[in-house]
Short mmCIF file of C-alpha atoms in Angstrom, two decimals:
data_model
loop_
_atom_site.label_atom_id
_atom_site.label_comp_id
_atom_site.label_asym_id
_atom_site.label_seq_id
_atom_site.Cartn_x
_atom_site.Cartn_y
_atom_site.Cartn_z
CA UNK A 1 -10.96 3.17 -27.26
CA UNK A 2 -7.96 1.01 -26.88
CA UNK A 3 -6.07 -0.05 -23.55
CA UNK A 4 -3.20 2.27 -24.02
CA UNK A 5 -5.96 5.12 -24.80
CA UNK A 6 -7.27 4.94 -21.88
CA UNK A 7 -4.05 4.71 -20.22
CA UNK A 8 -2.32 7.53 -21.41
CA UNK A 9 -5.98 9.85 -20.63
CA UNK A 10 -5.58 8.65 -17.14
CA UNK A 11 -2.18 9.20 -16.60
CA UNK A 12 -2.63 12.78 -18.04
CA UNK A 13 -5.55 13.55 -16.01
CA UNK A 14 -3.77 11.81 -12.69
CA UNK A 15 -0.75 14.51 -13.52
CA UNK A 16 -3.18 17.93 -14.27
CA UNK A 17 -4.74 16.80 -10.60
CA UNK A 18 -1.70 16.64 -9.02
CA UNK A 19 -0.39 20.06 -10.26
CA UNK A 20 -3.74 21.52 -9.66
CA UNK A 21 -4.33 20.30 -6.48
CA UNK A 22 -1.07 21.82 -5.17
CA UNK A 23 -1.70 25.59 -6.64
CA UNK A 24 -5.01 25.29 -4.99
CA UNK A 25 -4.11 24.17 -1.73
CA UNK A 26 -0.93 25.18 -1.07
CA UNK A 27 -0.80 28.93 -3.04
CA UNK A 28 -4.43 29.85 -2.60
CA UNK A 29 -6.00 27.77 0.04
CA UNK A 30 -3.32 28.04 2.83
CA UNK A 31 -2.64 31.49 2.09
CA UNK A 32 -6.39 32.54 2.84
CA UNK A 33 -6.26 30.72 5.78
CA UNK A 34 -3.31 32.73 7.27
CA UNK A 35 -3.85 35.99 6.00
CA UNK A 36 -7.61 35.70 5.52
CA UNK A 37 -8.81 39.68 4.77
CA UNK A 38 -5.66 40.26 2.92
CA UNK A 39 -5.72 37.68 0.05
CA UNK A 40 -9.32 38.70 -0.08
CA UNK A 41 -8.74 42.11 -0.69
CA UNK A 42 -5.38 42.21 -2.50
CA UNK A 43 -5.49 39.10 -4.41
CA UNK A 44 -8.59 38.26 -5.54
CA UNK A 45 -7.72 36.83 -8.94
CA UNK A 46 -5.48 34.69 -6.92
CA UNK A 47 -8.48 32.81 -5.20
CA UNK A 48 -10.59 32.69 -8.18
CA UNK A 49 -7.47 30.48 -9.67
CA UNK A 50 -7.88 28.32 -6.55
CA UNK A 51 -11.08 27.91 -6.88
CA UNK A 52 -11.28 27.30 -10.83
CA UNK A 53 -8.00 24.78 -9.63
CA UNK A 54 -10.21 22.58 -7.16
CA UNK A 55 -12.64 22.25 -9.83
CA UNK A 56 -10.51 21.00 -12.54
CA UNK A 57 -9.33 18.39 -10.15
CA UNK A 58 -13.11 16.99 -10.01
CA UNK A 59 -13.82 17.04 -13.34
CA UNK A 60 -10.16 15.49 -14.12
CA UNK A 61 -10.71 12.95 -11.23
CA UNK A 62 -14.47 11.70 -13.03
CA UNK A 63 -12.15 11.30 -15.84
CA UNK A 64 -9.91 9.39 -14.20
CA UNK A 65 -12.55 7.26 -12.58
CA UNK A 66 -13.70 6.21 -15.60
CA UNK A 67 -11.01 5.62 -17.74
CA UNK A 68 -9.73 3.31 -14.74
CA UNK A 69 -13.16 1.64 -15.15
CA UNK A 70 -12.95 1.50 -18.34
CA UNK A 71 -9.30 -0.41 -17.72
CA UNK A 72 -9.94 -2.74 -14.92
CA UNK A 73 -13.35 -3.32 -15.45
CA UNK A 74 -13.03 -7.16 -15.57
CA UNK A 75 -11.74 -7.37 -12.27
CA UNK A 76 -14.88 -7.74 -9.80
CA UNK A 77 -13.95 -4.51 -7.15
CA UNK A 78 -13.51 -2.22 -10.60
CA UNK A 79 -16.88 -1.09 -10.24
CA UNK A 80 -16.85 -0.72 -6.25
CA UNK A 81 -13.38 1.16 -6.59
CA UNK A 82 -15.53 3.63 -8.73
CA UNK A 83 -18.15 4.10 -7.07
CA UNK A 84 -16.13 5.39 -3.83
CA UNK A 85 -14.26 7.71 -6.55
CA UNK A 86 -16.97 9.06 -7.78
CA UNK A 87 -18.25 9.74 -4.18
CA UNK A 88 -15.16 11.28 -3.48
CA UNK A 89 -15.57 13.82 -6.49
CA UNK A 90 -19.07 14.45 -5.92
CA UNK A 91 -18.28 15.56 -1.96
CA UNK A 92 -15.88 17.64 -3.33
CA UNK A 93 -17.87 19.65 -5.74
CA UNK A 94 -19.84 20.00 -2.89
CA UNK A 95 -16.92 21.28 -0.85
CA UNK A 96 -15.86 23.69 -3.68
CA UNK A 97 -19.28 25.58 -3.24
CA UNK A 98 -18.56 27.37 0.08
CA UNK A 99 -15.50 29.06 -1.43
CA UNK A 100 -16.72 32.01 -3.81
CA UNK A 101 -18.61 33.15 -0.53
CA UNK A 102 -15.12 34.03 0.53
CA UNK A 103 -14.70 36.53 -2.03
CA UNK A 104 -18.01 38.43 -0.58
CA UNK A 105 -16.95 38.41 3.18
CA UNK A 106 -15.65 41.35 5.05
CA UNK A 107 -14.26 39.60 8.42
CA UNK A 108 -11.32 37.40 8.93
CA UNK A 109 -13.69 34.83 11.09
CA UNK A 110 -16.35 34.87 8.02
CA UNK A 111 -13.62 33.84 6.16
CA UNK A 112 -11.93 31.77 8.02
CA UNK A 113 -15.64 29.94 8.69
CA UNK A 114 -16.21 29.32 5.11
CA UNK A 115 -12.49 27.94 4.69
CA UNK A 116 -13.03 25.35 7.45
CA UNK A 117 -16.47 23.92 5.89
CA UNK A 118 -14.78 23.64 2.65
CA UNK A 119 -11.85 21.22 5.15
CA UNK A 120 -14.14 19.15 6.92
CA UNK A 121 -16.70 18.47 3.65
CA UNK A 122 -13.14 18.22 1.63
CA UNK A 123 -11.66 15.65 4.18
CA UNK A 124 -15.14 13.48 4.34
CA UNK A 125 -14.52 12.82 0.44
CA UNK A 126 -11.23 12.38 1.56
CA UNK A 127 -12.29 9.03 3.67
CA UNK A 128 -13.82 7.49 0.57
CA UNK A 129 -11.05 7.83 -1.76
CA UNK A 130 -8.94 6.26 0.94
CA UNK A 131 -11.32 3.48 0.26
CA UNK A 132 -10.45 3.89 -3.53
CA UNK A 133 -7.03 3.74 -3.35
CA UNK A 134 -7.10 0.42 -1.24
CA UNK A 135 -9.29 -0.94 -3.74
CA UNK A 136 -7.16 0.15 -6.61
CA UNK A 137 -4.24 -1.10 -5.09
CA UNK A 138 -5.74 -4.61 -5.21
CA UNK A 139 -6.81 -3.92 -8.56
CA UNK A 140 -3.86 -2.69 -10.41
CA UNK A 141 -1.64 -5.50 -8.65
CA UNK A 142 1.54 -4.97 -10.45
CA UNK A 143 3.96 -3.50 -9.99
CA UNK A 144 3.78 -4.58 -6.82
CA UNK A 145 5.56 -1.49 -5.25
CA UNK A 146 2.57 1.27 -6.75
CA UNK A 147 -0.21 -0.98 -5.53
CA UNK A 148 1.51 -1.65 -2.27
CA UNK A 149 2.05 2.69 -1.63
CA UNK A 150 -1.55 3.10 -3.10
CA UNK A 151 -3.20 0.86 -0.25
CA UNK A 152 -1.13 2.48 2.17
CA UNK A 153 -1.93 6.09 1.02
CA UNK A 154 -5.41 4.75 0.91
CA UNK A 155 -5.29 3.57 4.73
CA UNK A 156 -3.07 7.25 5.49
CA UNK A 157 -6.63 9.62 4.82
CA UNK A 158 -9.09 7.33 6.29
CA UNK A 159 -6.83 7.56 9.09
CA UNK A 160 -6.34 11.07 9.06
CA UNK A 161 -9.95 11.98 8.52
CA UNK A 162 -10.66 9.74 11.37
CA UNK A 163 -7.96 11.50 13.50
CA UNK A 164 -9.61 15.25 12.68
CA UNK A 165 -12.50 13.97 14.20
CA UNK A 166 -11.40 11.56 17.27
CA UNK A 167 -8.55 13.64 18.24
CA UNK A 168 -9.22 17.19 20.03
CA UNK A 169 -6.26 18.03 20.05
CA UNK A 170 -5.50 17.02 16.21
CA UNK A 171 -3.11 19.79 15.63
CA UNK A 172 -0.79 18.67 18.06
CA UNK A 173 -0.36 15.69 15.77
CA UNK A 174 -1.05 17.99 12.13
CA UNK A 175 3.00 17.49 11.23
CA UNK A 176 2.99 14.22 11.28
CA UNK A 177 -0.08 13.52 10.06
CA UNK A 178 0.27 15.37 6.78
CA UNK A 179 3.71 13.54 6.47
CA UNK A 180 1.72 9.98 6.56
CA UNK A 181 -0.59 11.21 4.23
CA UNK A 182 1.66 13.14 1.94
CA UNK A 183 4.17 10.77 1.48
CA UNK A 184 2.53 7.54 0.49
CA UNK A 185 0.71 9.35 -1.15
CA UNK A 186 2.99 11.73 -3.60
CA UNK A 187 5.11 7.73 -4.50
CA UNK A 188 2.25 6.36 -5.13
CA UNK A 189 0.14 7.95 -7.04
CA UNK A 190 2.31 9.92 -9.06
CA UNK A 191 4.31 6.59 -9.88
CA UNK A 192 0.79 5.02 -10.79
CA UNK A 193 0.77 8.11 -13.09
CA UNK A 194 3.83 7.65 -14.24
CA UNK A 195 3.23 4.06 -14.97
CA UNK A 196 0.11 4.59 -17.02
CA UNK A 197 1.44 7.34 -18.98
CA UNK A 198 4.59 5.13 -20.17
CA UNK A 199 3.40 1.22 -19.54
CA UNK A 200 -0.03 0.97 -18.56
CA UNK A 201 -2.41 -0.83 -20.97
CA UNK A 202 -0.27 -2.73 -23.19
CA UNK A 203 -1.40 -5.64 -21.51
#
């Protein structure tokens, strides 16, 4: 398979994460976790989405791992880089496996219980594709601006996963985490996306 293959798979893959990651977070995820019994109850097909959601994102990130590979694999951190992304999806399968029991329980702190292992499993996979995303931003090297907001996004969710479990009072400080996260993040990844989809691998 050619450069520009490869390319274009990633960049596809990169964009069906992005969109699915947001429905399952932000519609499904965040909506169980304030109305807990409700959504259970009243919109079941709802979480099943959210849950069929997260898992396209793993299976689309293992794509994206390798076709990355695949494309940088001359440079000598392409296999390290990965490795920590394939650690990241495999956590997150994990993660993914404490949600259906949601759709048996009864009690909002059941619930609620299940949706917080899914967080803290979620946000340990989260440390290691901070890891990625520094390595891939000394990877990919141009443009300079992506790889520059990928290392920083990268250094955001270690930080933030560090922060969840340093800080006892993290939520005083949830805003403006989720901003340092979320914005490096959303410019640089979805520009590296971008970039692959309409540049990447025709050198």
């Amino acid at each position: 398979m050619n450069p520009r293959h490869l390319s274009r798979i990633a960049g596809i893959s990169y964009v069906i994460i992005f969109f699915a990651a947001i429905f399952a977070n932000f519609f499904v995820l965040e909506k169980l976790l304030e109305t807990p019994v409700e959504t259970v109850r009243q919109d079941q097909v709802m979480v099943r989405l959210g849950i069929l959601a997260f898992l396209l994102t793993v299976v689309f990130d293992v794509i994206v791992a390798w076709a990355l590979y695949e494309l940088y694999k001359k440079h000598p951190l392409s296999g390290l880089s990965t490795s920590f992304r394939m650690m990241h999806a495999a956590i997150m399968g994990v993660a993914i496996f404490a949600l259906p029991m949601a759709l048996t329980s009864t009690t909002e702190s059941e619930i609620l219980a299940i949706a917080d292992t899914f967080n803290i499993i979620w946000l340990i996979g989260l440390f290691f594709f901070g890891i990625h995303l520094i390595l891939l931003g000394r990877i990919v090297k141009t443009p300079r601006i992506i790889a520059f907001f990928l290392m920083v996004a990268g250094v955001m969710y270690m930080m933030d996963t560090t922060a969840h479990f340093l800080l006892a009072d993290y939520n005083s400080y949830k805003t403006l985490f989720l901003a340092l996260v979320a914005i490096p993040s959303i410019v640089g990844e979805m520009s590296f996306a971008v970039w692959l989809l309409l540049k990447g691998g025709r050198n």
